[in-house]
XYZ file of C-alpha atoms in Angstrom:
496
model
C 0.000 0.000 0.000
C 2.823 2.413 0.891
C 4.473 1.785 -2.506
C 1.186 2.454 -4.293
C 0.673 5.662 -2.308
C 4.150 6.825 -3.363
C 3.445 6.133 -7.032
C 0.136 8.000 -6.740
C 1.868 11.048 -5.206
C 4.517 11.029 -7.934
C 1.809 11.029 -10.601
C 0.056 13.868 -8.784
C 3.293 15.876 -8.586
C 3.683 15.719 -12.366
C 0.044 16.363 -13.329
C -1.410 18.361 -10.378
C -4.798 16.706 -10.950
C -5.375 12.991 -11.628
C -8.409 10.801 -12.168
C -8.441 7.536 -10.226
C -9.710 5.566 -13.230
C -7.028 6.951 -15.541
C -4.431 6.372 -12.831
C -5.446 2.725 -12.446
C -4.990 2.256 -16.174
C -1.633 4.098 -16.193
C -0.206 2.212 -13.206
C -1.793 -1.072 -14.333
C -3.454 -1.527 -10.974
C -6.964 -2.510 -9.972
C -9.145 0.579 -9.557
C -10.273 -0.467 -6.089
C -6.644 -0.589 -4.944
C -6.143 2.958 -6.235
C -9.273 4.061 -4.348
C -7.906 2.403 -1.205
C -4.625 4.307 -1.566
C -6.513 7.584 -2.034
C -8.613 7.027 1.078
C -5.524 6.083 3.039
C -3.784 9.306 1.985
C -6.859 11.285 3.000
C -6.156 10.318 6.608
C -3.033 12.499 6.367
C -4.675 15.896 6.642
C -3.899 18.311 3.807
C -1.750 16.048 1.583
C -4.407 15.487 -1.100
C -7.929 16.577 -1.970
C -10.268 13.908 -3.381
C -13.658 14.675 -4.937
C -15.976 11.678 -5.586
C -17.718 11.611 -8.979
C -20.458 9.124 -9.850
C -20.336 7.965 -13.450
C -21.950 5.378 -15.645
C -19.782 2.707 -17.207
C -20.174 -0.502 -19.130
C -19.108 -3.590 -17.252
C -19.108 -7.339 -17.817
C -22.049 -9.395 -16.659
C -21.394 -12.629 -14.753
C -21.639 -14.514 -18.029
C -19.389 -11.937 -19.678
C -16.717 -12.524 -17.033
C -16.705 -16.241 -17.893
C -16.514 -15.533 -21.633
C -13.664 -13.029 -21.168
C -11.702 -15.641 -19.240
C -12.436 -18.858 -21.149
C -13.657 -17.686 -24.559
C -17.008 -17.283 -26.271
C -19.557 -20.083 -26.324
C -18.970 -20.694 -30.040
C -15.186 -20.792 -29.580
C -15.487 -23.325 -26.780
C -17.782 -25.457 -28.929
C -15.291 -25.235 -31.807
C -12.442 -26.275 -29.503
C -14.493 -29.250 -28.294
C -14.709 -30.687 -31.838
C -11.889 -33.241 -32.411
C -10.134 -33.609 -35.761
C -11.897 -36.927 -36.463
C -15.296 -35.306 -35.877
C -18.022 -35.938 -33.303
C -21.765 -36.449 -33.320
C -23.923 -33.465 -32.431
C -25.341 -35.241 -29.378
C -21.907 -36.064 -27.998
C -20.692 -32.536 -28.682
C -23.579 -30.969 -26.764
C -23.020 -33.359 -23.860
C -19.382 -32.232 -23.632
C -20.434 -28.560 -23.331
C -23.784 -28.800 -21.498
C -24.199 -25.249 -20.214
C -23.554 -23.346 -23.423
C -23.670 -25.987 -26.117
C -26.889 -25.045 -27.878
C -26.131 -21.349 -28.292
C -22.447 -22.042 -28.967
C -23.295 -24.603 -31.653
C -25.716 -22.186 -33.336
C -23.211 -19.315 -33.289
C -20.349 -21.536 -34.538
C -22.510 -22.656 -37.456
C -23.350 -19.009 -38.262
C -19.645 -18.135 -38.234
C -19.025 -21.163 -40.509
C -16.448 -22.513 -38.096
C -17.990 -25.981 -38.070
C -20.031 -28.100 -40.450
C -22.135 -31.275 -40.361
C -21.166 -34.118 -42.689
C -22.563 -37.666 -42.515
C -24.270 -36.908 -39.209
C -20.990 -35.814 -37.609
C -19.669 -32.368 -36.744
C -16.268 -31.343 -38.135
C -14.116 -28.234 -37.953
C -14.540 -26.296 -41.162
C -11.498 -24.036 -40.692
C -8.159 -24.657 -39.029
C -8.031 -21.498 -36.935
C -10.575 -19.067 -35.482
C -10.490 -15.489 -34.219
C -12.613 -15.198 -31.084
C -13.727 -11.595 -31.548
C -16.294 -11.761 -28.737
C -13.632 -12.604 -26.166
C -11.387 -9.836 -27.522
C -14.226 -7.299 -27.253
C -15.007 -8.265 -23.659
C -11.350 -7.971 -22.669
C -11.423 -4.388 -23.970
C -14.488 -3.687 -21.825
C -12.726 -5.324 -18.881
C -9.759 -2.975 -19.210
C -11.936 0.123 -19.627
C -11.440 0.497 -23.381
C -15.057 0.097 -24.443
C -14.725 3.131 -26.738
C -12.570 0.949 -28.971
C -15.714 -1.032 -29.800
C -18.015 0.042 -32.618
C -21.720 0.621 -31.993
C -22.493 -2.675 -33.734
C -20.087 -4.538 -31.458
C -21.599 -2.953 -28.346
C -25.086 -3.873 -29.555
C -24.001 -7.462 -30.106
C -22.561 -7.760 -26.586
C -25.640 -6.148 -25.054
C -27.953 -8.407 -27.052
C -26.119 -11.463 -25.747
C -26.255 -10.010 -22.208
C -22.490 -10.132 -21.866
C -22.219 -6.495 -20.782
C -24.497 -4.197 -18.836
C -24.592 -0.602 -17.719
C -23.452 0.008 -14.162
C -22.405 2.826 -11.884
C -19.030 3.441 -10.271
C -17.412 6.130 -8.161
C -14.183 7.640 -9.414
C -12.128 10.270 -7.627
C -10.725 13.527 -8.931
C -7.506 13.920 -6.924
C -5.555 17.157 -6.555
C -2.749 18.446 -4.340
C -3.647 19.552 -0.848
C -2.206 22.493 1.061
C 0.260 20.173 2.866
C 1.204 18.146 -0.231
C 4.458 16.211 0.128
C 6.070 13.091 -1.270
C 7.351 12.067 2.174
C 4.621 10.395 4.148
C 5.267 10.246 7.860
C 2.690 8.340 9.805
C 1.490 10.401 12.734
C -0.494 8.965 15.583
C -3.910 10.487 16.033
C -4.852 8.862 19.330
C -3.086 8.338 22.642
C -4.118 4.854 23.758
C -3.992 3.329 27.273
C -1.532 0.735 25.939
C 0.920 3.456 24.853
C 0.810 5.005 28.310
C 1.157 1.664 30.094
C 4.220 0.455 28.184
C 5.751 3.896 27.583
C 5.831 3.597 23.772
C 4.168 7.004 23.448
C 7.613 8.562 23.978
C 8.803 7.221 20.600
C 5.636 8.133 18.702
C 4.949 11.290 16.719
C 1.469 12.654 17.166
C -0.625 14.718 14.855
C -1.051 18.217 16.249
C -4.547 19.262 17.231
C -6.194 22.158 15.432
C -8.629 23.563 17.967
C -10.185 25.839 15.322
C -10.940 23.011 12.880
C -14.606 22.297 12.244
C -13.984 18.640 11.609
C -15.495 16.437 8.924
C -19.196 17.191 8.365
C -21.292 14.202 9.420
C -23.257 12.342 6.776
C -26.768 13.713 6.562
C -29.834 13.517 4.393
C -30.369 15.884 1.484
C -33.572 17.252 0.030
C -34.674 15.705 -3.247
C -35.192 18.225 -6.094
C -38.941 17.504 -5.992
C -39.066 18.543 -2.336
C -37.130 21.724 -3.085
C -39.565 22.777 -5.818
C -42.507 21.696 -3.632
C -41.287 24.037 -0.880
C -41.258 26.970 -3.323
C -44.803 26.270 -4.548
C -46.062 25.786 -0.998
C -44.584 29.134 0.015
C -46.378 30.880 -2.853
C -49.729 29.425 -1.788
C -49.145 30.466 1.822
C -48.196 33.997 0.719
C -51.532 34.195 -1.131
C -53.454 33.244 2.032
C -54.233 29.615 1.171
C -54.633 26.833 3.752
C -53.070 23.413 3.097
C -55.469 20.467 2.887
C -54.675 17.128 4.610
C -53.643 14.648 1.893
C -52.408 11.662 3.902
C -54.857 9.137 2.421
C -53.356 7.557 -0.706
C -56.107 4.902 -0.703
C -59.456 6.419 -1.586
C -62.943 5.117 -2.314
C -64.343 5.487 -5.817
C -67.137 7.554 -4.275
C -64.885 10.463 -3.246
C -62.499 10.037 -6.173
C -65.166 9.858 -8.903
C -68.844 9.923 -7.851
C -68.654 12.995 -5.612
C -67.028 14.824 -8.535
C -69.966 14.032 -10.844
C -67.813 11.674 -12.907
C -70.015 8.901 -14.398
C -69.377 5.273 -13.492
C -68.905 4.321 -17.146
C -66.195 6.965 -17.637
C -62.966 5.507 -19.180
C -60.882 6.893 -16.294
C -62.593 4.393 -13.978
C -61.313 1.436 -15.984
C -58.528 -0.828 -14.694
C -56.355 0.364 -17.589
C -56.254 3.839 -16.032
C -56.795 3.251 -12.307
C -55.148 1.029 -9.681
C -57.871 -0.896 -7.827
C -57.134 -2.302 -4.353
C -57.713 -6.029 -3.906
C -57.623 -6.081 -0.083
C -59.708 -4.475 1.277
C -61.639 -4.398 -1.992
C -64.487 -2.199 -0.763
C -64.703 0.846 1.455
C -66.953 0.860 4.506
C -70.294 2.151 3.252
C -70.991 3.581 6.704
C -68.061 5.982 6.249
C -70.027 7.807 3.527
C -72.874 10.070 4.764
C -76.145 8.330 3.735
C -78.131 11.437 2.808
C -75.251 12.784 0.726
C -74.836 9.374 -0.930
C -78.473 9.376 -1.987
C -78.223 12.903 -3.415
C -75.143 11.948 -5.437
C -76.918 8.815 -6.696
C -79.950 10.865 -7.773
C -78.010 13.563 -9.613
C -76.078 10.855 -11.514
C -79.054 8.645 -12.442
C -82.023 11.055 -12.585
C -80.569 14.549 -12.571
C -81.355 17.470 -10.310
C -80.335 21.019 -9.421
C -81.166 22.074 -12.969
C -79.297 19.153 -14.579
C -80.679 16.074 -16.352
C -77.797 13.925 -15.039
C -76.310 11.010 -16.946
C -79.463 8.800 -17.020
C -77.887 5.461 -16.059
C -78.322 2.862 -13.332
C -75.921 4.112 -10.625
C -74.503 1.239 -8.546
C -73.300 1.463 -4.970
C -70.943 -1.502 -5.656
C -68.929 0.588 -8.127
C -68.911 3.538 -5.748
C -67.370 1.694 -2.787
C -64.425 0.125 -4.640
C -61.084 1.106 -3.104
C -58.444 2.610 -5.388
C -55.159 4.457 -5.265
C -56.372 8.029 -5.730
C -55.988 9.310 -9.282
C -56.001 12.992 -8.235
C -55.958 15.118 -5.098
C -59.327 16.561 -6.164
C -60.780 13.700 -4.105
C -59.366 15.528 -1.071
C -60.929 18.768 -2.338
C -64.324 17.020 -2.490
C -64.010 15.890 1.138
C -63.011 19.394 2.273
C -65.864 21.073 0.367
C -68.397 18.627 1.840
C -67.042 19.378 5.314
C -67.345 23.111 4.547
C -70.961 22.625 3.478
C -71.870 21.109 6.861
C -70.900 24.263 8.751
C -73.795 26.384 9.979
C -72.583 29.622 8.454
C -70.661 29.532 5.172
C -67.272 31.218 5.213
C -65.113 31.758 2.079
C -62.037 29.516 1.968
C -58.854 29.129 -0.050
C -57.321 25.646 -0.048
C -54.283 24.050 -1.683
C -52.572 20.649 -1.717
C -49.368 19.140 -3.127
C -49.137 15.368 -2.920
C -48.792 12.088 -4.760
C -51.392 10.562 -7.087
C -51.433 7.320 -9.061
C -52.402 6.430 -12.642
C -52.119 3.034 -14.331
C -49.962 4.348 -17.167
C -47.049 2.908 -19.106
C -43.863 4.577 -17.931
C -41.609 6.393 -20.372
C -39.343 9.433 -20.329
C -42.252 11.798 -19.555
C -44.791 9.581 -17.724
C -44.836 7.692 -14.436
C -47.448 5.535 -12.755
C -47.194 7.869 -9.748
C -46.553 11.596 -9.696
C -47.387 14.741 -7.709
C -50.355 17.022 -8.298
C -50.470 20.673 -7.248
C -54.016 21.937 -6.698
C -55.517 25.219 -5.552
C -59.178 26.164 -5.048
C -61.215 29.147 -3.851
C -64.809 28.903 -2.571
C -66.819 32.122 -2.259
C -70.073 33.727 -3.297
C -70.419 35.063 -6.809
C -67.110 33.839 -8.228
C -66.862 33.904 -12.017
C -64.518 32.790 -14.752
C -62.917 36.230 -14.531
C -62.052 35.612 -10.897
C -60.463 32.290 -11.832
C -58.321 33.907 -14.534
C -57.300 36.665 -12.120
C -56.220 34.256 -9.362
C -54.354 32.084 -11.881
C -52.563 35.135 -13.301
C -51.479 36.175 -9.791
C -50.333 32.632 -8.932
C -48.219 32.208 -12.060
C -46.929 35.763 -11.785
C -45.305 34.731 -8.505
C -43.693 31.876 -10.426
C -42.271 34.381 -12.885
C -44.729 33.502 -15.678
C -46.470 36.614 -16.963
C -47.349 35.528 -20.529
C -50.448 33.346 -20.109
C -53.115 32.093 -22.480
C -56.276 30.118 -21.776
C -57.874 27.511 -24.016
C -61.376 26.032 -23.511
C -61.370 22.310 -22.700
C -63.592 19.601 -21.164
C -63.404 18.214 -17.631
C -66.163 16.003 -16.143
C -66.545 18.062 -12.958
C -65.796 21.652 -14.078
C -67.745 23.882 -16.454
C -66.397 26.074 -17.924
C -62.907 24.529 -18.059
C -59.637 25.966 -19.347
C -56.154 24.709 -20.154
C -53.396 27.135 -19.129
C -50.503 27.896 -21.480
C -47.390 29.994 -20.903
C -44.764 31.225 -23.349
C -41.479 29.400 -22.741
C -38.622 31.775 -23.525
C -36.129 28.918 -23.823
C -38.216 26.811 -26.212
C -39.645 29.906 -27.939
C -43.149 28.470 -27.929
C -46.328 28.198 -25.847
C -46.411 25.169 -23.516
C -49.233 23.808 -21.343
C -48.606 24.461 -17.644
C -51.916 23.517 -16.012
C -55.671 22.920 -16.115
C -58.491 24.824 -14.454
C -62.222 25.339 -14.195
C -65.327 26.195 -12.152
C -66.782 23.221 -10.265
C -70.162 22.127 -11.633
C -73.374 22.724 -9.602
C -74.051 18.949 -9.879
C -70.946 18.487 -7.708
C -71.419 21.355 -5.222
C -75.167 21.484 -4.542
C -75.557 17.830 -3.426
C -72.930 18.613 -0.779
C -75.224 21.254 0.701
C -73.321 24.385 -0.306
C -75.471 27.512 -0.880
C -76.609 28.036 -4.477
C -74.773 31.332 -4.816
C -71.420 29.783 -3.809
C -68.965 29.002 -6.621
C -65.680 27.136 -6.437
C -62.829 27.897 -8.826
C -59.826 25.578 -9.044
C -56.670 24.870 -11.001
C -53.924 22.253 -10.967
C -50.572 21.291 -12.453
C -47.911 18.661 -11.940
C -44.831 19.030 -9.752
C -42.546 16.904 -11.906
C -42.626 19.036 -15.077
C -41.340 22.288 -13.511
C -38.782 20.261 -11.521
C -37.445 18.644 -14.691
C -37.199 22.038 -16.389
C -35.584 23.688 -13.373
C -32.921 20.993 -12.894
C -32.524 20.138 -16.610
C -33.633 16.519 -16.150
C -34.426 14.810 -19.456
C -35.963 11.520 -18.247
C -38.591 11.557 -15.478
C -37.559 7.995 -14.526
C -34.267 9.358 -13.200
C -36.230 11.671 -10.885
C -38.210 9.000 -8.999
C -37.464 5.322 -8.526
C -34.464 2.974 -8.633
C -32.671 4.979 -11.339
C -32.287 8.074 -9.140
C -28.665 9.182 -8.889
C -28.059 9.950 -5.207
C -25.085 12.120 -6.139
C -27.485 14.250 -8.208
C -29.653 14.702 -5.110
C -26.560 15.691 -3.103
C -25.115 18.111 -5.681
C -28.189 20.035 -6.845
C -28.685 23.466 -5.253
C -31.751 24.854 -3.551
C -34.643 25.796 -5.815
C -35.314 29.427 -6.565
C -38.253 29.928 -8.909
C -37.291 32.256 -11.723
C -38.830 33.091 -15.057
C -35.864 31.769 -17.041
C -35.873 28.489 -15.131
C -39.553 27.754 -15.684
């Protein structure tokens, strides 16, 4: 180890800055040994500085390790064929684990042939290109491979994409080539046998802050969430409780005047809970349940309804909530039960779930930001005014509204903002005025209107932190170093 540390310091003296991966290749040493030497030198305060960098690299799979060492499956099949030939059955028995694929590949390469029911070598010498390619990957020279060669190795599952930590090493303030081991601790044994007299101890720096302890770091989503939450609070909004991921279909769909035959209530769009399958019917107020049933099946409050046979069985099915508007419905019903109506402003930011195929822009779970205002005499103009003020605080002043359809709002509008970076208008949210068929069965006064709007949390986060694939934001592909390195969020016009 001491010899390796000396070689590392010599390389650092000549280059000032070295990369541990490049150094391992230059010194022909295993990378982990180089990392060990770096960490050992770090114990000598001030000699070197080492910055960890997470990077993606191609590495051999378990099968690839075997092929790199012993040769490709087809080469091993070829080598198992004697000069006098061998039957196919006997050949496969001699190479049981890889015989079938090796035989097929060797035939494709025209290394072997079948004649009179026996297998013979067709050429005298072979070039095992697969083994050569894997040895290049093994030594970190994957860039020497063409795209076709990489594709071939990936297709055969001989290489895979992995992550590794490399270190950027530079000279410290106390850099030296002479390493003198200093004791950092006076032990009872040293005092008892008197050996402390011959030891050299590291001097104590009473002003040093010490090494910062490992601690958690806020995820970019939480940083952006904090900014949005602060804007709502500045505008006088109250946060709604959103700690119920499992919701009944009644509050998620029926209370919002969304028909039971709506496509969103299909298993292709919604996650249904198998256990417990149904919600407790007693948890839903009976009189309110009957009013919701009537407005769906017969109409009421000036509406003709949907004219279908509304079923309580569909209403009590448990699901993972598809939107936080289910929480809004609960809060508005609770508001309606108060003796004297008081205007309210509510908001929520929490996770919702949709049964969608994941790709670079979609996840099966994401966060919804929602704001609503309930007051007497609110109009579409009020909604546009509140939305303009909200997005103005985000730094978005160029807004456009486009009519759209939502089952539980009428009128409804999509919200667009001009993106200075993309030089085009992009959708940033959805909005509308809650329908009377939703509000009046709750018991709210007829002259009370509720305006609301919503948007996702992931889209502005991806724009702010320049994240291209949403799957690297949530889930097993999250880079923890990215979470550690990214700064606090400050909402600015250019960033959004």
